[in-house]
Short mmCIF file of C-alpha atoms in Angstrom, two decimals:
data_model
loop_
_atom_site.label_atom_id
_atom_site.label_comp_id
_atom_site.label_asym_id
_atom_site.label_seq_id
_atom_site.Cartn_x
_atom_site.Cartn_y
_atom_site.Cartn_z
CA UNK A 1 111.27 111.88 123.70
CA UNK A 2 109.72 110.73 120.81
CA UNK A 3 112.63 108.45 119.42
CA UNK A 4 112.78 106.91 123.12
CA UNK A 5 109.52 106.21 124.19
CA UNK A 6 106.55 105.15 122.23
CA UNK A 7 103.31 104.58 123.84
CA UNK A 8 100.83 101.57 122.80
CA UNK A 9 97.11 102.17 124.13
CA UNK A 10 95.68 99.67 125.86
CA UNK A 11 92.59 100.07 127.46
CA UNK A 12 93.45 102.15 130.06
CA UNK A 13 96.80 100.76 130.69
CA UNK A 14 99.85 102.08 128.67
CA UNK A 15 102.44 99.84 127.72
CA UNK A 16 105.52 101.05 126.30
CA UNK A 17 107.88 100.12 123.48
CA UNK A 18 111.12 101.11 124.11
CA UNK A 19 113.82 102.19 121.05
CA UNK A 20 116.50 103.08 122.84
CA UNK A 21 119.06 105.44 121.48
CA UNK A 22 122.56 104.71 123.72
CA UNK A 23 124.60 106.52 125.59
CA UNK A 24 127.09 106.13 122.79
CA UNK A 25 124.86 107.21 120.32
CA UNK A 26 123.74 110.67 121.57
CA UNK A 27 127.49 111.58 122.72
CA UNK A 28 128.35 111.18 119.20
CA UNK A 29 126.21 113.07 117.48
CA UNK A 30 127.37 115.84 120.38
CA UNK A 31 130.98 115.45 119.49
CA UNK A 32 130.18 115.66 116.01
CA UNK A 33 128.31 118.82 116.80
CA UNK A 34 131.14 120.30 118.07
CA UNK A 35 133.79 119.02 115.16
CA UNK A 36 131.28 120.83 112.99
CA UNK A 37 131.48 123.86 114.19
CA UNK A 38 135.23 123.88 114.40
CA UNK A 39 137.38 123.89 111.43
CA UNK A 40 140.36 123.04 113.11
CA UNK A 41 141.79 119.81 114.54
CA UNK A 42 140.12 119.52 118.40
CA UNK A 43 141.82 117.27 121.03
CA UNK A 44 139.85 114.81 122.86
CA UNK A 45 140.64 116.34 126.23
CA UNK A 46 139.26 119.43 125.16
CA UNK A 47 136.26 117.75 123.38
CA UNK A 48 135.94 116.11 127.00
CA UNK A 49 136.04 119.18 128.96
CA UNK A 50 133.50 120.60 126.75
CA UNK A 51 130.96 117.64 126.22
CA UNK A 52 131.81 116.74 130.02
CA UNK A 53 132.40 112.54 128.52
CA UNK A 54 135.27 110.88 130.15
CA UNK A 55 138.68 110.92 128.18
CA UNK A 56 138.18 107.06 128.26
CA UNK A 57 134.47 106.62 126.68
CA UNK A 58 135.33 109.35 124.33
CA UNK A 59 138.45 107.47 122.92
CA UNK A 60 135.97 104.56 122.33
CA UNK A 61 133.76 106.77 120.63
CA UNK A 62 135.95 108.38 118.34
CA UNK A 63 137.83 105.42 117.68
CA UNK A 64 134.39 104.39 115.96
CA UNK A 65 133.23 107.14 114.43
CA UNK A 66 137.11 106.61 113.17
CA UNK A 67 136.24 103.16 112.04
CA UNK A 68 133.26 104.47 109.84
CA UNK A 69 135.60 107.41 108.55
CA UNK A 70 133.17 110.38 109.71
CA UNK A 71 136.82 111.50 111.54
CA UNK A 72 139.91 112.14 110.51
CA UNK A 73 142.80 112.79 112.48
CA UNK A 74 146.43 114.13 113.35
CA UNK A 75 148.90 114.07 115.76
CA UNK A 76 151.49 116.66 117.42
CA UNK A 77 150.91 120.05 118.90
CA UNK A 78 148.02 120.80 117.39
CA UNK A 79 146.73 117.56 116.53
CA UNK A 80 143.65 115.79 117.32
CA UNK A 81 140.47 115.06 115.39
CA UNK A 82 137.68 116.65 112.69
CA UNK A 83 135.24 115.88 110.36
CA UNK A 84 136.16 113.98 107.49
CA UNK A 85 132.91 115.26 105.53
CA UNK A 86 131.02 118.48 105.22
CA UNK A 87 128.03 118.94 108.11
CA UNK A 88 125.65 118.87 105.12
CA UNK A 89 126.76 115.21 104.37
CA UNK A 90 127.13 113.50 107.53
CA UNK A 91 123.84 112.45 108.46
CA UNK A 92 122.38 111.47 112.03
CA UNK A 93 121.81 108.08 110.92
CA UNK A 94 125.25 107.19 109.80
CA UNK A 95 126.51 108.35 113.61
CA UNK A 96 124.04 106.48 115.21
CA UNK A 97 125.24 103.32 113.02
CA UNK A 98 129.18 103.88 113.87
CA UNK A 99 128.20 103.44 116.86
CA UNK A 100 126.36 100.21 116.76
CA UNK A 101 122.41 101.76 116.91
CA UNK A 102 119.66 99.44 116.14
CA UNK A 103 116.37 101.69 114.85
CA UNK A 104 113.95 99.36 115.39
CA UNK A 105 110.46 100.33 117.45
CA UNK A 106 109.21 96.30 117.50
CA UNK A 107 111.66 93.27 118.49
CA UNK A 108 110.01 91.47 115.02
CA UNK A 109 111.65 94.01 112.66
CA UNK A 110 115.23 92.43 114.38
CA UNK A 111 114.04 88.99 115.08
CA UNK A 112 112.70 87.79 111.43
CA UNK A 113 112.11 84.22 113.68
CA UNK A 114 108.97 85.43 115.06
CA UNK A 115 106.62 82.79 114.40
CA UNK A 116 103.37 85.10 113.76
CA UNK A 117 105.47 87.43 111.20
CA UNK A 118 104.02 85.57 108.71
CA UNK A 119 100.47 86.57 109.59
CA UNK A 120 101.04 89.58 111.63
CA UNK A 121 98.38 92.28 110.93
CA UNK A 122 100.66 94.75 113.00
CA UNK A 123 104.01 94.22 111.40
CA UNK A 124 103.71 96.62 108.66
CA UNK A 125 102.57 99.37 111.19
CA UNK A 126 105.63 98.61 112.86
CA UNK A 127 107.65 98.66 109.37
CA UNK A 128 106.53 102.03 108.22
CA UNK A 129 107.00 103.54 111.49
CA UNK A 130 110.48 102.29 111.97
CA UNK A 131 110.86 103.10 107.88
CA UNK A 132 110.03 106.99 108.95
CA UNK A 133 112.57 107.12 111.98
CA UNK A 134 114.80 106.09 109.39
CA UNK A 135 114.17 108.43 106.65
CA UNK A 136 113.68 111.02 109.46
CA UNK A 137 116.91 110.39 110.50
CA UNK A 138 118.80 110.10 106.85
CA UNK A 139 117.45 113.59 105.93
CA UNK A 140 118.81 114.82 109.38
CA UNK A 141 122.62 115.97 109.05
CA UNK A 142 124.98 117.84 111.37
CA UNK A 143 124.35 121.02 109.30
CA UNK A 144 120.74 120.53 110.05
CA UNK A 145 121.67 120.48 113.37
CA UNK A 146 123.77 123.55 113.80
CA UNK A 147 121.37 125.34 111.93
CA UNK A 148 118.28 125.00 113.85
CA UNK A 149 119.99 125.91 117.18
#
């Protein structure tokens, strides 16, 4: 996928840059997914069952997406967890930083140490690319999401 894998052309070599979107990262935006298109409060052993994610990883997931206050939740009989925003204003972006996502295509945009940052001819190739993932990914909400499928 695009967001994964980015190829560099080199000769006739290809060497790859890797942005790596987690584990962690793409369950989330599934279980968000799935609190958006429920109104009512969903258990995680049900969200489990559905999104086949262990019980265990999905506590840790929630528990974050908790943390940034995308969920909201309550206990008892019918407890369990939804979306503390509309799908139109949770965006993929936000998810992906809950859960601890770096969008960055080139170790320099992370690492401002690089010694040839200074008079890199690349870096701003690098910057306006990783700027568009961003955007790309800001403009991209849950609603979007549901609606496309």
């Amino acid at each position: 996928e695009f967001f994964e894998q980015i190829f560099l052309s080199e000769g006739n070599k290809k060497k790859s840059i890797k942005m790596e979107i987690t584990s962690k990262g793409r369950y989330a935006v599934r279980v968000m997914i799935e609190l958006a298109q429920n109104e009512n409060f969903i258990s995680i052993s049900e969200i489990s069952k559905h999104q086949g994610i262990s019980v265990k990883y999905l506590e840790k997931i929630i528990s974050q997406l908790h943390k940034a206050n995308l969920v909201t939740s309550t206990k008892g009989l019918n407890g369990g967890y939804k979306l503390n925003k509309k799908p139109s204003q949770i965006s993929i972006k936000e998810i992906l930083d809950a859960t601890d996502n770096k969008i960055e295509v080139a170790p320099c945009l992370e690492n401002k140490d690089c010694p040839r940052i200074q008079n890199c001819t690349t870096v701003d190739v690098w910057q306006n690319l990783n700027n568009l993932i961003i955007d790309y990914l800001q403009k991209t909400t849950l609603d979007t999401l549901i609606n496309t499928k």
